[in-house]
Amino acid sequence: ASAQTRDVVVFAAASLKNALDDAGAAWMRETGKRVTISYAASNALAKQIEAGAPADLFFSADLDWMDYLASKGSIKPESRVSLLGNALVLVAAKGSTLQVQLQPGIDLAAILGSNRLAMGHVDAVPAGKYGKAALEHLGAWNGVKDKVAQADNVRAALLLVSRGEAPLGIVYRTDAVSDPNVSIVATFPDESHPPIVYPVALTKDSANPDAAAFLAFLRSDKSKPFFDKQGFTFVGKATSGS
Amino acid sequence: MTDWLSPEEWTAVRLSLKVAFVAMTASLIPGIAVALLLERGRFWGRQALDVIVHLPLVLPPVVVGWALLIGFGRRGPIGSFLAEQFGIVLSFRWTGAALACAIMGFPLLVRAIRLSIASVDRKLEDAAGTLGAHPVWVFGIVTLPLILPGIIAGMVLSFAKAMGEFGATITFVSNIPGETQTIPSAIYAYTQVPGGESGAMRLTLVSVVISIAALWMSEWFARRARLRVQAR
Amino acid sequence: MTDWLSPEEWTAVRLSLKVAFVAMTASLIPGIAVALLLERGRFWGRQALDVIVHLPLVLPPVVVGWALLIGFGRRGPIGSFLAEQFGIVLSFRWTGAALACAIMGFPLLVRAIRLSIASVDRKLEDAAGTLGAHPVWVFGIVTLPLILPGIIAGMVLSFAKAMGEFGATITFVSNIPGETQTIPSAIYAYTQVPGGESGAMRLTLVSVVISIAALWMSEWFARRARLRVQAR
Amino acid sequence: MILEVDIRHEQGGFVLQARFQSGGGLTALFGPSGSGKTTIVNAIGGLVRPEHGRVVVQDRVLVDTKKNVFVPKHRRRIGYVFQEGRLFPHLDVRQNLLFGRWFTPRRERTANFDHVVDLLGIGHLLERRPSTLSGGEKQRVAIGRALLADPQLLLMDEPLASLDEARKAEIYPYIERLRDEGAVPIVLVSHSVAEIARLATSVVVLSEGRVTASGRASEILRHTDLFAQVGPAEAGALVEAQILRHEDGFGLTILQAKAGLLTVPRIERPIGAPLRVRLRARDIILSLHRPEGLSALNILPGRIASIDDTGGPSVDVMLECGGDAIVARVTRRSVRELGLAPGLAVHAIIKSIAFDPEALGSVAPHDV
Amino acid sequence: MILEVDIRHEQGGFVLQARFQSGGGLTALFGPSGSGKTTIVNAIGGLVRPEHGRVVVQDRVLVDTKKNVFVPKHRRRIGYVFQEGRLFPHLDVRQNLLFGRWFTPRRERTANFDHVVDLLGIGHLLERRPSTLSGGEKQRVAIGRALLADPQLLLMDEPLASLDEARKAEIYPYIERLRDEGAVPIVLVSHSVAEIARLATSVVVLSEGRVTASGRASEILRHTDLFAQVGPAEAGALVEAQILRHEDGFGLTILQAKAGLLTVPRIERPIGAPLRVRLRARDIILSLHRPEGLSALNILPGRIASIDDTGGPSVDVMLECGGDAIVARVTRRSVRELGLAPGLAVHAIIKSIAFDPEALGSVAPHDV
Ligand SMILES: Nc1ncnc2c1ncn2[C@@H]1O[C@H](COP(=O)(O)OP(=O)(O)OP(=O)(O)O)[C@@H](O)[C@H]1O
Ligand SMILES: Nc1ncnc2c1ncn2[C@@H]1O[C@H](COP(=O)(O)OP(=O)(O)OP(=O)(O)O)[C@@H](O)[C@H]1O
Ligand code: MOO
Ligand SMILES: [Mg+2]
Ligand SMILES: [Mg+2]
């Protein structure tokens, strides 16, 4: 197929699936053009784009991998936008009576006792990295660092809490609100961790003129409801590297 | 029935079947050859070949996918060679998914065939030789039929592995609906978002049904192969 | 040499070896039993058992991990039973990692043993029976030694798989350094951060070296087992 | 009856319908290839489960399909020498030989290991694996394995087929001893009439899955035409005799049979020992007068009882020699030339040398 | 020489060092179990690669370790009947039989399928798998498979060991025909002297890996003591004869040998046909006078050439009968009683019936 009629190919972090599927469908209804979205872990997508994947847009779950591609010259820097934000929350299994105030000096370790704190991998998974930063900020990290069960993605961390394996977990608000088996115990203050942003950019090799149009669509208010619905904060502002 | 799965899911199912089938079929002949080499060969580098064949099992799938991306990607040495010389593009195509699945299932295929080869009575091969059959013929009309159970077992393992393979595939060829999104990739995507469980469940069920069918067929073939050899 | 890997990495290597070894060892007897049942048994539900054994191969590892969590987790029916009755806790323990690895490798183990069982000459078992050996004895002193090559092959596959298993393990018992962080988990972490390649490479190399050693040992045992049976 | 078999069994298109009884000792199964011998042995040994019928050994019901009795093979206490060896490839010769012993109650372990190993000449093979043995060596180990299981029933399916005569000659007396002393019933499949004549107490003749004749060896072997199917060369009479004296100078032994004295190559048994002698019909010459100046030492006077014309160039002449029935096979031309007819007095001439060791079997007192 | 073997080969502790030649026809390998027969056949067939030496068949060098020649087995055009069957389990009997044919050049396919199948009596088994065959049936299929490969060299390792006499009697003439007509050299391993006497052109006697005797069958069989190891019963002389006439009324055939006339059971061959007759030493009675009134039809006058005292109860008396050498085995007592001594004129008495079919082999004109 020629570049003219080709679908717009989006490489997007898997956590965006629900919102992006809806947005893509809306765009198709509007323009008659289709988007094809490949959901995987941000790191895998970034490596693939670096290796020449036929992606038009990269929608990352964190800044690191977007920065990585930017440093490799694999994206069009001028197109880069930090589209979404998210909040980090502490969750407990539904019906838990735990009361936690997320303030500096909090002794999370005591609350956990011999139990585990479920998080994304603290070096690898964005939510884990943010969680670690937040706990450090609150001075709780050293106390709990040996009690952290690091999952390979934030959904798995959530699952650990909702299955009752871990009494507490740190996940995104987007995940927490949708799971009826967990309740949000507390929300981490924004300043306790680096801003949670989902950047999106056109890839260097993208030759599909529709790609920019879809990116514009994502940035417009037309797509805002889909992200709102999943609990993201819609930022939509252009950023350069951090 | 058809609307029980979305069109995109049906595509993933079809693609998975195609990928698994092609992976299994394409690795068959190399699998038999490598099994023969490893089981019968006495050559320098046998140990190394043995290790290489086992690597996809030992290494985390992500690493295999990574290695494939580096080697067979558009910019990789083998990938660019294949693309230039034969026009074969693997990266981000279903063919790449098939390659990833074939490689992940290869150690299983080879082992099963090796076990069968080891249990062949070489005296029968000798007998065929005395009757004038060249070693190649001996292989074709004596050894091959006798190792059929192992070949079938190896094919089942390779097919099943290909149906379940995820890490190497998604790392190598990503998760592009209609092109590289197999059932496991689709399941993965479902598990990453709230409310995806039911979708994941449905696809898991499809996988189970397919594997039941595959096992059933393989047992049927294996029984036939065995009946040919055994009494009654 | 020791500082070539970080202490945490060494821990992961040791843990991986332990997990793989325990997974292989613990699944051996059930593996032989299931292989026997599937190959020799004629019972209702044989097909179902066959499918169940193959599922870990067919399903994406994440799904298996999920299922383990639901079944063997603290609140899972089996998990809570084990914890209450025997004090065995699997979740977040290395034992859980071993369970996940054992289950992922089980179809490979069973297949290898099945193939060997199928190639045993049952006339030898009959002969042992005529000499007064009860079927259990016949199994122990005739069948078992004869299927040794298959058992060894199955163990290698199970061990190798356990060394590389990642998806089911991390989903079930997550990644706790010193407790459940195996080599693949550690590699995974490296692959998730930009610039982690060299760390991933180092650990991959360790995996390769271990698998070379394992293969080498298995070949040695297999050769001994074979020599016992064959001429010269 | 020590051994009763009455079974019906189908395999593929082949129907076995066999019924016979035997009073113990050694029961020989005889018949052309594919006639069902191995199948019967398998049914007795518990390797084949017959569709219908009964197998009883020494009053122990091993199979009774009506009563749904089927004693599993490992409880039958048998020693089975298979037609095709079946040595355990992963065990060395010694371990193969001792296999059955592990499962024999300690006090019933009577077979002497060294003795059996010597007898079979396999002492130098004990540390070897079966795959390195020659055909005959394998067979000898298989025999040893069965004997050393101290079986209460010995099944031997062509055990000696690929052994040389010298080795056979060494093994025969052992089998005879088992048969006579041990009270171990033996079932032997053999294509060799000489072997059967020497060893068998009863003979069961099979053809296409059916028993065409069965009875005491002495009866069956006299009916020479029964063996038409296997070549007539080996038929003959079995005669009971006792050792009268040894002629040490000449290496001969003199036997007393009802028919008269028999001079045979020396037999190492005490005076008075009972013996069975096979007089092969084809080895016997008839003479009208008592001959003189012959090298043949055995000349038995007798009377022609009947003449069996089987249609070929030869006829079987049944003689009555002082109470022993003897058969001579002579050409029809001789019958005419000598005017042989029932009632005629003749002399049977037999070379001493014609009694090869195979033809001289030891015999239990109650036997024949 | 049609067949030249000169090899040295070690396997385990066993050393084979064999050297013999044979002028074609059928070469019989004879020796106790474990003496190296199968190893020699394997070396000729290309299944064993001897460490040193040469194998030459019909001027074709198959092995020459000095020149590093080793013709691979599939290019030797052999038909090998293995000691243990080795049928292809995944092929039915017909496919097994025709296996070699696929690799035989079309114009060399002379063996007639139907004929061989009939001969072996395996017509009803063609659709069956080897696993459903009885022991003897398997062996027959294995023989058929080798014959139908139209080999240029036939190797048979105890091919008839587990067949009944009747079947053997049917197969012998076929092997004789191959030997005499087809110019196919045959190597046969057998424990049966009768078989060897009937079929062999040359005999190689082995013991513990060495050739203890080799030569023309007629020579070797006369030296009866060579066979001491396998039991002496079967030794005897081979005599060349021609068919003189048939006595149809009595079903007899009269042969002319140098020693005189021989009356034997009818042989279905034309008058004048050359024949080889085995006169077993143990079947021959010596008489000082020409006997009268005997049922034995063959009385050959001769003179004692020598007396071989082998030490046992019997001695072998070598006779010179009009140009044929004959051996009679008699007791030492007879030697004394009759005063047998070299130079004495005696009569050899042989029953017609003593010539069983096995003892009467056809013979190629150039043979014996
Ligand atoms: N791998 C081995 N190691 C040691 N000895 C061996 C090996 N293979 C064969 N032999 C010995 O070689 C000898 C010759 O074997 P071969 O099979 O040629 O005997 P054979 O004459 O055919 O005997 P048979 O009549 O019993 O078949 C035997 O004593 C056997 O034990
Ligand atoms: N599965 C089967 N299907 C058809 N026929 C069978 C099967 N198994 C055995 N037979 C037939 O049963 C018959 C009897 O077999 P058995 O082994 O008892 O013969 P046998 O008397 O021992 O012969 P041999 O002397 O050749 O060993 C044979 O004709 C054989 O072909
Ligand atoms: O006296 Mo004889 O001739 O040896 O039987
Ligand atoms: Mg049989
Ligand atoms: Mg041999």
mmCIF file of N, CA, C and O in Angstrom, chain A residues 41-44 47 64-65 68 93 115-116 118 121 123-125 129 146 148-153 156 159-166, chain C residues 66 69-77 91-92 166-167 170-177 179 181 185 188-189 191-195 197:
data_model
loop_
_atom_site.group_PDB
_atom_site.id
_atom_site.type_symbol
_atom_site.label_atom_id
_atom_site.label_comp_id
_atom_site.label_asym_id
_atom_site.label_seq_id
_atom_site.Cartn_x
_atom_site.Cartn_y
_atom_site.Cartn_z
ATOM 1 N N ALA A 41 5.443 -2.871 25.993
ATOM 2 C CA ALA A 41 6.157 -2.084 26.985
ATOM 3 C C ALA A 41 6.926 -0.977 26.277
ATOM 4 O O ALA A 41 7.434 -1.175 25.174
ATOM 5 N N SER A 42 7.009 0.173 26.910
ATOM 6 C CA SER A 42 7.627 1.335 26.265
ATOM 7 C C SER A 42 9.047 1.032 25.803
ATOM 8 O O SER A 42 9.473 1.457 24.737
ATOM 9 N N ASN A 43 9.769 0.288 26.628
ATOM 10 C CA ASN A 43 11.163 0.033 26.258
ATOM 11 C C ASN A 43 11.254 -0.794 24.985
ATOM 12 O O ASN A 43 12.074 -0.526 24.113
ATOM 13 N N ALA A 44 10.373 -1.796 24.877
ATOM 14 C CA ALA A 44 10.407 -2.640 23.685
ATOM 15 C C ALA A 44 10.081 -1.804 22.458
ATOM 16 O O ALA A 44 10.746 -1.898 21.421
ATOM 17 N N LYS A 47 13.004 0.433 21.469
ATOM 18 C CA LYS A 47 14.065 -0.319 20.786
ATOM 19 C C LYS A 47 13.654 -0.659 19.367
ATOM 20 O O LYS A 47 14.471 -0.666 18.444
ATOM 21 N N ASP A 64 11.720 8.638 30.016
ATOM 22 C CA ASP A 64 13.043 8.072 29.747
ATOM 23 C C ASP A 64 13.178 7.522 28.333
ATOM 24 O O ASP A 64 14.176 7.756 27.655
ATOM 25 N N TRP A 65 12.196 6.732 27.923
ATOM 26 C CA TRP A 65 12.341 6.085 26.626
ATOM 27 C C TRP A 65 12.111 7.059 25.474
ATOM 28 O O TRP A 65 12.661 6.896 24.394
ATOM 29 N N TYR A 68 15.331 8.669 25.266
ATOM 30 C CA TYR A 68 16.272 7.744 24.642
ATOM 31 C C TYR A 68 16.186 7.854 23.124
ATOM 32 O O TYR A 68 17.182 8.020 22.426
ATOM 33 N N ALA A 93 -6.473 -3.556 49.533
ATOM 34 C CA ALA A 93 -7.574 -4.407 49.101
ATOM 35 C C ALA A 93 -8.875 -3.827 49.620
ATOM 36 O O ALA A 93 -8.921 -3.216 50.690
ATOM 37 N N ASN A 115 4.438 -8.018 55.858
ATOM 38 C CA ASN A 115 3.861 -8.113 54.534
ATOM 39 C C ASN A 115 4.625 -7.294 53.519
ATOM 40 O O ASN A 115 5.589 -6.607 53.841
ATOM 41 N N ARG A 116 4.175 -7.405 52.298
ATOM 42 C CA ARG A 116 4.900 -6.795 51.185
ATOM 43 C C ARG A 116 4.147 -5.592 50.647
ATOM 44 O O ARG A 116 2.921 -5.511 50.720
ATOM 45 N N ALA A 118 3.372 -3.896 47.188
ATOM 46 C CA ALA A 118 3.414 -4.200 45.756
ATOM 47 C C ALA A 118 3.647 -2.926 44.958
ATOM 48 O O ALA A 118 2.969 -1.913 45.163
ATOM 49 N N HIS A 121 8.304 -2.575 39.080
ATOM 50 C CA HIS A 121 9.738 -2.703 39.280
ATOM 51 C C HIS A 121 10.341 -1.317 39.465
ATOM 52 O O HIS A 121 10.153 -0.432 38.633
ATOM 53 N N ASP A 123 13.193 -0.022 39.277
ATOM 54 C CA ASP A 123 14.177 0.528 38.352
ATOM 55 C C ASP A 123 13.670 0.520 36.922
ATOM 56 O O ASP A 123 14.230 1.186 36.063
ATOM 57 N N ALA A 124 12.648 -0.276 36.670
ATOM 58 C CA ALA A 124 12.301 -0.544 35.285
ATOM 59 C C ALA A 124 10.920 -0.020 34.904
ATOM 60 O O ALA A 124 10.730 0.486 33.810
ATOM 61 N N VAL A 125 9.974 -0.176 35.783
ATOM 62 C CA VAL A 125 8.601 0.183 35.434
ATOM 63 C C VAL A 125 8.349 1.637 35.883
ATOM 64 O O VAL A 125 8.681 1.987 37.007
ATOM 65 N N LYS A 129 9.310 3.480 39.384
ATOM 66 C CA LYS A 129 10.304 4.526 39.541
ATOM 67 C C LYS A 129 9.711 5.738 40.279
ATOM 68 O O LYS A 129 10.314 6.281 41.206
ATOM 69 N N ASP A 146 13.203 -3.330 51.499
ATOM 70 C CA ASP A 146 13.328 -4.786 51.490
ATOM 71 C C ASP A 146 11.971 -5.490 51.506
ATOM 72 O O ASP A 146 11.896 -6.708 51.528
ATOM 73 N N VAL A 148 9.536 -4.602 49.313
ATOM 74 C CA VAL A 148 8.829 -4.312 48.073
ATOM 75 C C VAL A 148 8.778 -5.543 47.181
ATOM 76 O O VAL A 148 9.790 -6.188 46.940
ATOM 77 N N ALA A 149 7.570 -5.871 46.740
ATOM 78 C CA ALA A 149 7.414 -6.898 45.705
ATOM 79 C C ALA A 149 7.281 -6.164 44.385
ATOM 80 O O ALA A 149 6.319 -5.446 44.157
ATOM 81 N N GLN A 150 8.315 -6.337 43.543
ATOM 82 C CA GLN A 150 8.334 -5.546 42.318
ATOM 83 C C GLN A 150 7.726 -6.337 41.165
ATOM 84 O O GLN A 150 8.242 -7.384 40.782
ATOM 85 N N ALA A 151 6.661 -5.862 40.631
ATOM 86 C CA ALA A 151 6.015 -6.542 39.522
ATOM 87 C C ALA A 151 6.578 -6.017 38.206
ATOM 88 O O ALA A 151 7.239 -4.979 38.176
ATOM 89 N N ASP A 152 6.348 -6.775 37.141
ATOM 90 C CA ASP A 152 6.950 -6.363 35.881
ATOM 91 C C ASP A 152 6.100 -5.319 35.164
ATOM 92 O O ASP A 152 6.475 -4.830 34.110
ATOM 93 N N ASN A 153 4.952 -5.008 35.704
ATOM 94 C CA ASN A 153 4.198 -3.869 35.200
ATOM 95 C C ASN A 153 3.206 -3.465 36.281
ATOM 96 O O ASN A 153 2.955 -4.213 37.235
ATOM 97 N N ALA A 156 0.276 -5.786 37.166
ATOM 98 C CA ALA A 156 0.591 -6.957 37.983
ATOM 99 C C ALA A 156 0.696 -6.562 39.444
ATOM 100 O O ALA A 156 0.281 -7.313 40.338
ATOM 101 N N LEU A 159 -2.698 -6.305 40.691
ATOM 102 C CA LEU A 159 -3.266 -7.641 40.877
ATOM 103 C C LEU A 159 -2.842 -8.216 42.228
ATOM 104 O O LEU A 159 -3.626 -8.868 42.919
ATOM 105 N N LEU A 160 -1.604 -7.959 42.590
ATOM 106 C CA LEU A 160 -1.116 -8.488 43.864
ATOM 107 C C LEU A 160 -1.942 -7.930 45.022
ATOM 108 O O LEU A 160 -2.231 -8.631 45.992
ATOM 109 N N VAL A 161 -2.325 -6.683 44.907
ATOM 110 C CA VAL A 161 -3.142 -6.105 45.973
ATOM 111 C C VAL A 161 -4.569 -6.634 45.901
ATOM 112 O O VAL A 161 -5.154 -7.053 46.903
ATOM 113 N N SER A 162 -5.107 -6.678 44.697
ATOM 114 C CA SER A 162 -6.513 -7.080 44.601
ATOM 115 C C SER A 162 -6.696 -8.558 44.933
ATOM 116 O O SER A 162 -7.756 -8.969 45.371
ATOM 117 N N ARG A 163 -5.613 -9.372 44.779
ATOM 118 C CA ARG A 163 -5.715 -10.770 45.163
ATOM 119 C C ARG A 163 -5.382 -10.976 46.633
ATOM 120 O O ARG A 163 -5.392 -12.107 47.128
ATOM 121 N N GLY A 164 -5.023 -9.888 47.314
ATOM 122 C CA GLY A 164 -4.749 -10.018 48.739
ATOM 123 C C GLY A 164 -3.366 -10.540 49.061
ATOM 124 O O GLY A 164 -3.071 -10.905 50.195
ATOM 125 N N GLU A 165 -2.504 -10.577 48.054
ATOM 126 C CA GLU A 165 -1.148 -11.043 48.330
ATOM 127 C C GLU A 165 -0.393 -9.991 49.135
ATOM 128 O O GLU A 165 0.395 -10.308 50.008
ATOM 129 N N ALA A 166 -0.630 -8.766 48.759
ATOM 130 C CA ALA A 166 0.035 -7.665 49.453
ATOM 131 C C ALA A 166 -1.051 -6.734 49.987
ATOM 132 O O ALA A 166 -2.033 -6.458 49.293
ATOM 133 N N TRP C 66 -0.685 -15.673 36.367
ATOM 134 C CA TRP C 66 -1.993 -15.248 36.833
ATOM 135 C C TRP C 66 -2.755 -16.380 37.485
ATOM 136 O O TRP C 66 -3.268 -16.283 38.582
ATOM 137 N N LEU C 69 -1.275 -17.398 40.660
ATOM 138 C CA LEU C 69 -1.596 -16.451 41.706
ATOM 139 C C LEU C 69 -2.995 -16.721 42.251
ATOM 140 O O LEU C 69 -3.235 -16.706 43.466
ATOM 141 N N ILE C 70 -3.888 -17.009 41.329
ATOM 142 C CA ILE C 70 -5.268 -17.242 41.747
ATOM 143 C C ILE C 70 -5.389 -18.569 42.499
ATOM 144 O O ILE C 70 -6.113 -18.687 43.477
ATOM 145 N N GLY C 71 -4.614 -19.569 42.037
ATOM 146 C CA GLY C 71 -4.735 -20.880 42.678
ATOM 147 C C GLY C 71 -3.854 -21.035 43.909
ATOM 148 O O GLY C 71 -4.287 -21.543 44.942
ATOM 149 N N PHE C 72 -2.609 -20.592 43.780
ATOM 150 C CA PHE C 72 -1.637 -20.872 44.839
ATOM 151 C C PHE C 72 -1.324 -19.654 45.695
ATOM 152 O O PHE C 72 -0.470 -19.716 46.558
ATOM 153 N N GLY C 73 -1.972 -18.547 45.391
ATOM 154 C CA GLY C 73 -1.731 -17.352 46.195
ATOM 155 C C GLY C 73 -2.245 -17.559 47.612
ATOM 156 O O GLY C 73 -2.907 -18.551 47.929
ATOM 157 N N ARG C 74 -1.969 -16.590 48.424
ATOM 158 C CA ARG C 74 -2.377 -16.616 49.821
ATOM 159 C C ARG C 74 -3.870 -16.859 49.990
ATOM 160 O O ARG C 74 -4.303 -17.528 50.902
ATOM 161 N N ARG C 75 -4.632 -16.277 49.088
ATOM 162 C CA ARG C 75 -6.093 -16.422 49.183
ATOM 163 C C ARG C 75 -6.612 -17.495 48.244
ATOM 164 O O ARG C 75 -7.805 -17.747 48.193
ATOM 165 N N GLY C 76 -5.719 -18.026 47.441
ATOM 166 C CA GLY C 76 -6.152 -19.045 46.482
ATOM 167 C C GLY C 76 -6.505 -20.320 47.217
ATOM 168 O O GLY C 76 -6.021 -20.558 48.323
ATOM 169 N N PRO C 77 -7.358 -21.123 46.641
ATOM 170 C CA PRO C 77 -7.818 -22.335 47.329
ATOM 171 C C PRO C 77 -6.654 -23.256 47.689
ATOM 172 O O PRO C 77 -6.565 -23.734 48.823
ATOM 173 N N SER C 91 3.689 -17.737 47.942
ATOM 174 C CA SER C 91 3.701 -16.412 47.337
ATOM 175 C C SER C 91 4.838 -15.585 47.890
ATOM 176 O O SER C 91 5.111 -15.590 49.101
ATOM 177 N N PHE C 92 5.516 -14.903 46.994
ATOM 178 C CA PHE C 92 6.682 -14.073 47.309
ATOM 179 C C PHE C 92 7.845 -14.869 47.877
ATOM 180 O O PHE C 92 8.735 -14.332 48.499
ATOM 181 N N PHE C 166 10.510 -16.501 32.996
ATOM 182 C CA PHE C 166 10.415 -15.168 33.547
ATOM 183 C C PHE C 166 8.966 -14.743 33.766
ATOM 184 O O PHE C 166 8.568 -14.415 34.886
ATOM 185 N N GLY C 167 8.168 -14.834 32.715
ATOM 186 C CA GLY C 167 6.819 -14.265 32.769
ATOM 187 C C GLY C 167 5.957 -14.821 33.881
ATOM 188 O O GLY C 167 5.367 -14.076 34.673
ATOM 189 N N ILE C 170 7.544 -13.910 37.500
ATOM 190 C CA ILE C 170 7.426 -12.549 38.028
ATOM 191 C C ILE C 170 5.970 -12.194 38.295
ATOM 192 O O ILE C 170 5.648 -11.467 39.229
ATOM 193 N N THR C 171 5.072 -12.769 37.498
ATOM 194 C CA THR C 171 3.668 -12.484 37.738
ATOM 195 C C THR C 171 3.199 -13.128 39.044
ATOM 196 O O THR C 171 2.428 -12.566 39.797
ATOM 197 N N PHE C 172 3.688 -14.323 39.299
ATOM 198 C CA PHE C 172 3.244 -15.050 40.477
ATOM 199 C C PHE C 172 3.932 -14.546 41.743
ATOM 200 O O PHE C 172 3.272 -14.230 42.730
ATOM 201 N N VAL C 173 5.245 -14.450 41.724
ATOM 202 C CA VAL C 173 5.943 -14.113 42.972
ATOM 203 C C VAL C 173 6.676 -12.782 42.894
ATOM 204 O O VAL C 173 7.461 -12.447 43.778
ATOM 205 N N SER C 174 6.447 -12.039 41.845
ATOM 206 C CA SER C 174 7.069 -10.749 41.599
ATOM 207 C C SER C 174 8.593 -10.835 41.729
ATOM 208 O O SER C 174 9.160 -11.922 41.641
ATOM 209 N N ASN C 175 9.209 -9.708 41.904
ATOM 210 C CA ASN C 175 10.659 -9.674 41.827
ATOM 211 C C ASN C 175 11.187 -9.094 43.135
ATOM 212 O O ASN C 175 11.184 -7.895 43.332
ATOM 213 N N ILE C 176 11.601 -9.982 44.021
ATOM 214 C CA ILE C 176 12.116 -9.519 45.298
ATOM 215 C C ILE C 176 13.577 -9.938 45.378
ATOM 216 O O ILE C 176 13.877 -11.130 45.443
ATOM 217 N N PRO C 177 14.463 -8.987 45.314
ATOM 218 C CA PRO C 177 15.875 -9.361 45.328
ATOM 219 C C PRO C 177 16.171 -10.262 46.511
ATOM 220 O O PRO C 177 15.716 -10.013 47.631
ATOM 221 N N GLU C 179 15.043 -13.052 47.158
ATOM 222 C CA GLU C 179 14.004 -14.036 47.440
ATOM 223 C C GLU C 179 13.443 -14.633 46.142
ATOM 224 O O GLU C 179 13.372 -15.844 46.002
ATOM 225 N N GLN C 181 14.138 -12.875 42.925
ATOM 226 C CA GLN C 181 14.738 -12.289 41.721
ATOM 227 C C GLN C 181 15.731 -13.262 41.086
ATOM 228 O O GLN C 181 16.859 -13.416 41.541
ATOM 229 N N SER C 185 14.646 -12.260 35.757
ATOM 230 C CA SER C 185 14.040 -11.040 36.299
ATOM 231 C C SER C 185 15.052 -9.911 36.289
ATOM 232 O O SER C 185 14.733 -8.763 35.955
ATOM 233 N N TYR C 188 15.516 -8.741 32.882
ATOM 234 C CA TYR C 188 14.347 -7.966 32.495
ATOM 235 C C TYR C 188 14.494 -6.525 32.968
ATOM 236 O O TYR C 188 14.285 -5.571 32.214
ATOM 237 N N ALA C 189 14.886 -6.390 34.229
ATOM 238 C CA ALA C 189 15.011 -5.044 34.774
ATOM 239 C C ALA C 189 16.004 -4.223 33.959
ATOM 240 O O ALA C 189 15.755 -3.060 33.645
ATOM 241 N N THR C 191 16.716 -4.597 30.848
ATOM 242 C CA THR C 191 16.228 -4.257 29.507
ATOM 243 C C THR C 191 15.222 -3.105 29.562
ATOM 244 O O THR C 191 14.900 -2.513 28.549
ATOM 245 N N GLN C 192 14.715 -2.828 30.754
ATOM 246 C CA GLN C 192 13.681 -1.812 30.847
ATOM 247 C C GLN C 192 14.234 -0.409 31.019
ATOM 248 O O GLN C 192 13.484 0.546 31.020
ATOM 249 N N VAL C 193 15.529 -0.333 31.237
ATOM 250 C CA VAL C 193 16.081 1.008 31.392
ATOM 251 C C VAL C 193 17.056 1.290 30.267
ATOM 252 O O VAL C 193 17.813 0.405 29.859
ATOM 253 N N PRO C 194 17.007 2.495 29.766
ATOM 254 C CA PRO C 194 17.952 2.846 28.704
ATOM 255 C C PRO C 194 19.364 2.629 29.217
ATOM 256 O O PRO C 194 19.684 2.956 30.364
ATOM 257 N N GLY C 195 20.191 2.020 28.379
ATOM 258 C CA GLY C 195 21.583 1.812 28.767
ATOM 259 C C GLY C 195 21.802 0.591 29.626
ATOM 260 O O GLY C 195 22.891 0.362 30.133
ATOM 261 N N GLU C 197 21.848 -2.390 28.612
ATOM 262 C CA GLU C 197 22.291 -3.521 27.792
ATOM 263 C C GLU C 197 23.468 -4.271 28.386
ATOM 264 O O GLU C 197 23.506 -5.497 28.388
#
